[in-house]
Short mmCIF file of C-alpha atoms in Angstrom, two decimals:
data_model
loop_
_atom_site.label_atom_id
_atom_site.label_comp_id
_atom_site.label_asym_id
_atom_site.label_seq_id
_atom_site.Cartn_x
_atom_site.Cartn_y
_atom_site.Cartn_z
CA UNK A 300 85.64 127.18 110.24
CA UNK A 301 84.91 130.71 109.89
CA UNK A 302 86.30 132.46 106.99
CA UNK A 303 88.23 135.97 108.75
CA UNK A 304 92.18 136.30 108.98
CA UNK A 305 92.37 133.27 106.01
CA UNK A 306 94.51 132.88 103.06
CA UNK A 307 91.72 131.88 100.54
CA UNK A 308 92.65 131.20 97.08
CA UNK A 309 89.88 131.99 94.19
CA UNK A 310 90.06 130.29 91.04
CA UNK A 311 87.11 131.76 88.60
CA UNK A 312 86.80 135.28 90.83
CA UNK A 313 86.58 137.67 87.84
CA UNK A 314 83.09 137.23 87.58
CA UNK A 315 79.84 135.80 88.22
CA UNK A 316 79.38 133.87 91.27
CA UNK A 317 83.00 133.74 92.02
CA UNK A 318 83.39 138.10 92.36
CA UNK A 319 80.31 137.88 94.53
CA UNK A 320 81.76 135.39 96.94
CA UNK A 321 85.24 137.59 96.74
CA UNK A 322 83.54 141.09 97.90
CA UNK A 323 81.96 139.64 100.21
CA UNK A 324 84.77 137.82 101.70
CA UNK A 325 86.82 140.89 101.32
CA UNK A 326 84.66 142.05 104.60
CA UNK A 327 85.86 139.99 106.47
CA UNK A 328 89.76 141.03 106.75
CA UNK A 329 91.01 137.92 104.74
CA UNK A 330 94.19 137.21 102.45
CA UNK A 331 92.38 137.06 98.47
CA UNK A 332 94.20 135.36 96.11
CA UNK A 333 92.12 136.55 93.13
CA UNK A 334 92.75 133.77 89.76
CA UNK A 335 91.09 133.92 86.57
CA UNK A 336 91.97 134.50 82.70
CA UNK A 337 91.09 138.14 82.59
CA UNK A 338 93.68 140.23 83.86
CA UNK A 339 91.82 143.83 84.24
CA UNK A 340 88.65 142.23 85.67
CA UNK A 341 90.89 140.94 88.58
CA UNK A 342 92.69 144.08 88.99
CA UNK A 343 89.67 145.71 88.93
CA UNK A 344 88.03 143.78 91.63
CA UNK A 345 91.42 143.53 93.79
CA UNK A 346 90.83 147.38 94.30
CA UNK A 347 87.68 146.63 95.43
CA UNK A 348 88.72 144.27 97.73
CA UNK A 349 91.03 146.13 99.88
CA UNK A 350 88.91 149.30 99.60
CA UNK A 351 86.73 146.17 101.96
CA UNK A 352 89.61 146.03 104.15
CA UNK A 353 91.17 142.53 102.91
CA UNK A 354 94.66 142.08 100.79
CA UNK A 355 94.49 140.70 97.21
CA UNK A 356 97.21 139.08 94.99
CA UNK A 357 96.19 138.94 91.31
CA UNK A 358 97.21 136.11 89.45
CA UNK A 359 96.49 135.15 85.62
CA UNK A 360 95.74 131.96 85.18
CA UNK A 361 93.99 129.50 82.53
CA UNK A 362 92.64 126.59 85.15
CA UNK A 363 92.29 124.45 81.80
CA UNK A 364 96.20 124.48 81.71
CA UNK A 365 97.91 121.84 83.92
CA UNK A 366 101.18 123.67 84.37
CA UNK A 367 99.20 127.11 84.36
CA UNK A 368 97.30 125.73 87.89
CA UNK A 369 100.62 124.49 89.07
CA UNK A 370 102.63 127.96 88.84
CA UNK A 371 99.44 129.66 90.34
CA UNK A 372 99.50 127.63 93.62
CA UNK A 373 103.21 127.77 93.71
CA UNK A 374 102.85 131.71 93.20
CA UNK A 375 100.04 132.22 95.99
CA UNK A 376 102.14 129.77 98.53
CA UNK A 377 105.50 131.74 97.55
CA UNK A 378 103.47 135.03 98.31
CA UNK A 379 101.69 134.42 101.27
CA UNK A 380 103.79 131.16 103.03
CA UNK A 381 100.45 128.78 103.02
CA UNK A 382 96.73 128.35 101.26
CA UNK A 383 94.46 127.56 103.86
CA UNK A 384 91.48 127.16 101.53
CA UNK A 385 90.84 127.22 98.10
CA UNK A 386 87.49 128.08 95.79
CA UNK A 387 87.53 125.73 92.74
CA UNK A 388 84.74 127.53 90.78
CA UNK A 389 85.37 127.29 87.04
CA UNK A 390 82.75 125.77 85.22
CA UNK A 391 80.77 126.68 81.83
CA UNK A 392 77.34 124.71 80.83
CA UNK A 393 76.35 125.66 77.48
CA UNK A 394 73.77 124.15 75.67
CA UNK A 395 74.52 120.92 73.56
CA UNK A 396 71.98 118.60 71.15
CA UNK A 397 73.88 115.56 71.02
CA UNK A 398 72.82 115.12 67.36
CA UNK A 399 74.66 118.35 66.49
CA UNK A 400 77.66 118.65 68.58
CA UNK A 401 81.16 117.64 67.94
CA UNK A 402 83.61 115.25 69.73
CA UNK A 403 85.77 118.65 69.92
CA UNK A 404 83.39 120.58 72.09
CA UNK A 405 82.60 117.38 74.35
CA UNK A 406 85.85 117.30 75.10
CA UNK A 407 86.12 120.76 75.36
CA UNK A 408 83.69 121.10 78.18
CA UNK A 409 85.51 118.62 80.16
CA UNK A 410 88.41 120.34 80.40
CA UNK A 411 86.29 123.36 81.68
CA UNK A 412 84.35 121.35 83.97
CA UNK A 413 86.23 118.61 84.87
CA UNK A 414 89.67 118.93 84.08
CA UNK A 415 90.56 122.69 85.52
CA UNK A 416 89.22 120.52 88.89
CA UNK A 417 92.51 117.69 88.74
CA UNK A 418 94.00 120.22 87.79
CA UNK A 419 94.09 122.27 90.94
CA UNK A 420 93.47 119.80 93.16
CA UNK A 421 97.06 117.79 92.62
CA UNK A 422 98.81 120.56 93.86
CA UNK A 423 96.75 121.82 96.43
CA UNK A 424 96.70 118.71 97.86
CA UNK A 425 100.74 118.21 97.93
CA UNK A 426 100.70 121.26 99.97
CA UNK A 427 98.03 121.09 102.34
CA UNK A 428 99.03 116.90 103.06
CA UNK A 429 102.55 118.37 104.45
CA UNK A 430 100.72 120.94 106.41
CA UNK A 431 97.99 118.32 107.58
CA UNK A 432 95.65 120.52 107.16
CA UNK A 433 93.54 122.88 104.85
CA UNK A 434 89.64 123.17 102.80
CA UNK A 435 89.16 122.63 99.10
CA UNK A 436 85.98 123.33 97.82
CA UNK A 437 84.22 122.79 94.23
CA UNK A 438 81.41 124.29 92.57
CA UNK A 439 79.61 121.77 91.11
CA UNK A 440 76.06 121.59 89.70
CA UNK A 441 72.80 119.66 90.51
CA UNK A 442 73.29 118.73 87.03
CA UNK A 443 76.02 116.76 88.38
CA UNK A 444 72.99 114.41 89.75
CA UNK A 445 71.26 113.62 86.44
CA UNK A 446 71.75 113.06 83.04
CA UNK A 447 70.07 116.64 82.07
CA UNK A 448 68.54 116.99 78.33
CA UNK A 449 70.68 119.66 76.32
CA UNK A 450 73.12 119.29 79.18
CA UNK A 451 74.92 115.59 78.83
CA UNK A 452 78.03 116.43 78.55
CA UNK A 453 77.90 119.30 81.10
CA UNK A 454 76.42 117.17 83.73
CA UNK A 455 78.91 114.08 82.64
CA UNK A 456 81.70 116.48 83.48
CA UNK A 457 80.16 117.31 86.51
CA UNK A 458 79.16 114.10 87.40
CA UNK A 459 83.24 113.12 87.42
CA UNK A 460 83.86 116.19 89.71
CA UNK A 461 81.63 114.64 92.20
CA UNK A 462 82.88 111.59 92.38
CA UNK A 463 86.42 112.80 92.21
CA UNK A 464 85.48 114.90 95.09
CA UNK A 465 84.15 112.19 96.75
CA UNK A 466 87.37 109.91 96.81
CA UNK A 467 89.69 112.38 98.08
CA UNK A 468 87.44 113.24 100.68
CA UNK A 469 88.13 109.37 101.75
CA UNK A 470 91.84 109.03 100.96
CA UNK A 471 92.46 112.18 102.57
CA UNK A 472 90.64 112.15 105.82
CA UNK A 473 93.79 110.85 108.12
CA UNK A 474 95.18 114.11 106.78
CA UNK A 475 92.81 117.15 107.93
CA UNK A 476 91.62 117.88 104.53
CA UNK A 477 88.17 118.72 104.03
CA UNK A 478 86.58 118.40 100.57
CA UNK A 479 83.22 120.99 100.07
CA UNK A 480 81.46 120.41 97.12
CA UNK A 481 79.08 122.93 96.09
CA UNK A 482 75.69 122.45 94.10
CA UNK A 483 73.88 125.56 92.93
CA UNK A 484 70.60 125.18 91.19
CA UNK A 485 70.39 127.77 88.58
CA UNK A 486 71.81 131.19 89.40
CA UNK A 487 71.12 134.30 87.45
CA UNK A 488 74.76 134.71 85.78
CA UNK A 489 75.03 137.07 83.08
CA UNK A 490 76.94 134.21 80.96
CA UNK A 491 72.98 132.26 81.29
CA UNK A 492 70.64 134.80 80.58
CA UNK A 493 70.11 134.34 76.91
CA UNK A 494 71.15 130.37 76.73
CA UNK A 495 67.30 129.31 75.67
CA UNK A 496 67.49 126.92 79.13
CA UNK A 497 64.75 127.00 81.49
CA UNK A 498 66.00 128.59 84.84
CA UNK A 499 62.92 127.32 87.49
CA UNK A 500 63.70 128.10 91.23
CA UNK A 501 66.20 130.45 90.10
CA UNK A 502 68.14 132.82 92.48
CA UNK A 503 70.60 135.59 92.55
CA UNK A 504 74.71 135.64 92.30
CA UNK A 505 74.90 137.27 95.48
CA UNK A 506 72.28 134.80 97.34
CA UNK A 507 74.56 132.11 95.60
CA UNK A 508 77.66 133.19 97.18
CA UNK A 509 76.09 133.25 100.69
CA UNK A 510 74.96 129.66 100.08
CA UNK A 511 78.39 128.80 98.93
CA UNK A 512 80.56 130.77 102.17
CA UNK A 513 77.81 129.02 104.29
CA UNK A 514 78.79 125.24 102.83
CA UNK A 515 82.48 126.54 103.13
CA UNK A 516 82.45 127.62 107.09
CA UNK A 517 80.11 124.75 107.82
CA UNK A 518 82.85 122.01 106.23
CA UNK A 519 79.14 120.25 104.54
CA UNK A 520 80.15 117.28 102.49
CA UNK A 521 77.97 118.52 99.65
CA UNK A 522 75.72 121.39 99.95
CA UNK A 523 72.75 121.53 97.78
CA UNK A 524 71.04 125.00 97.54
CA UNK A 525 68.33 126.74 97.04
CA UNK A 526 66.39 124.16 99.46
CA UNK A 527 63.77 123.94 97.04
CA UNK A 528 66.07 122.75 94.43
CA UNK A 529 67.79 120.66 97.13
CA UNK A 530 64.32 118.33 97.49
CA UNK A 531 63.49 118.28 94.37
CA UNK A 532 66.68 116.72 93.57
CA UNK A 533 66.47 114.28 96.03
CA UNK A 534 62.38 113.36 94.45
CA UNK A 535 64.41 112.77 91.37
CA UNK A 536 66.78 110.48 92.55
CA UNK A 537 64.17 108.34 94.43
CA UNK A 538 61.39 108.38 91.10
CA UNK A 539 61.52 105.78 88.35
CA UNK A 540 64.39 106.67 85.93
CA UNK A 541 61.49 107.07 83.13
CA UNK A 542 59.20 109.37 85.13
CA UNK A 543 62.30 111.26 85.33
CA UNK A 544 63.11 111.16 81.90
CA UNK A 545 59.31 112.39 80.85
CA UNK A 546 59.58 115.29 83.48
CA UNK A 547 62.25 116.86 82.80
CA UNK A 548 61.38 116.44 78.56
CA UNK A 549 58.80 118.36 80.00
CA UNK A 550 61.15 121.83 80.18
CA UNK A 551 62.28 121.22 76.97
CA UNK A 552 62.10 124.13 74.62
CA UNK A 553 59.30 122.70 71.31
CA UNK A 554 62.62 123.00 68.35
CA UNK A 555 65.62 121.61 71.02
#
């Protein structure tokens, strides 16, 4: 599926990863509809948008509110008669030290990471089932993969995502839905730059959002990117859970 003359709906677009994959979608003449919490960030970047020859509808939304997700598909289908793919990419991975943490901010994260996911995905998939057709894709994390020091409950949350992903992809197969899920490696976001996380192998927003149209137009089940992340993910999965464990204690800052 290319992505030109679409009705593409962008949850998380106001910045980061999610405004590079919207300008550069924008050149290709598509329908943007542009959701996130921050209202003059998205009006900001809707003007840029059609000044790239595309159309963009604005629409405020908190993805960690059930009914909030709800009225924002019902607005973008009332607006433009049909989604024909949808951008989940809300997500937030800040550092936690089990010892330290509360129960609060666990559960926190999940709704960021895990829940603003359902969330989207029960309507989206009412309307694209009657249609019999339609894309949904996720960005996810290669922390989704492994248990990451300083990152369990972020890659828990993501971990769910996957296999969430993973079922509909099964259930909904008969019903010309494809499910994309996306898994970055670490991207040079201004919301990571002064986290105190290692960053190896990482790359650029822009270079992000190229992988992440590519895994889009090419339907991938799950596309894993950079490459070099990609096989050194895989190594991981295939080593001894405690050579594993002692690697990656390895990037571990000395006070964590």
């Amino acid at each position: 599926m290319k992505l030109r003359h679409k009705t593409i709906l962008l949850v998380g677009a106001s910045s980061g990863i999610g405004r590079c994959v919207a300008l550069q979608l924008a050149q290709q003449h598509n329908r943007l509809i542009l959701v996130a919490r921050r209202q003059a960030e998205l009006q900001q970047l809707a003007q840029e948008v059609e000044a790239l020859g595309s159309r963009a509808q604005v629409i405020v939304c908190d993805a960690t509110c059930e009914e909030d997700a709800a009225r924002a598909v019902a607005e973008a289908i009332r607006h433009h008669g049909s989604i024909d793919v949808a951008l989940l990419n809300v997500g937030d991975g800040p550092a936690f030290n089990m010892a330290t943490t509360s129960a609060t901010d666990i559960r926190h994260n999940m709704n960021v990471n895990y829940l603003s996911l359902v969330n989207f995905l029960v309507p989206l998939i009412a309307h694209m089932k009657t249609r019999q057709q339609g894309l949904i894709a996720h960005t996810n994390s290669l922390a989704g993969f492994l248990g990451l020091p300083m990152q369990g409950p972020y890659s828990a949350a993501k971990a769910a995502a996957r296999i969430l992903m993973d079922a509909c992809r099964l259930e909904l197969k008969n019903d010309n839905i494809h499910f994309v899920s996306l898994y970055p490696g670490f991207v040079a976001t201004e919301r990571v730059a002064n986290d105190g996380i290692p960053s190896p192998l990482e790359i650029s927003e822009s270079r992000a959002a190229q992988h992440i149209i590519h895994g889009m137009e090419s339907a991938k089940t799950d596309h894993l990117f950079p490459a070099s992340s990609r096989w050194l993910i895989r190594l991981a999965l295939l080593l001894p859970k405690k050579l594993t464990g002692w690697l990656l204690l390895k990037y571990l800052p000395a006070d964590y």
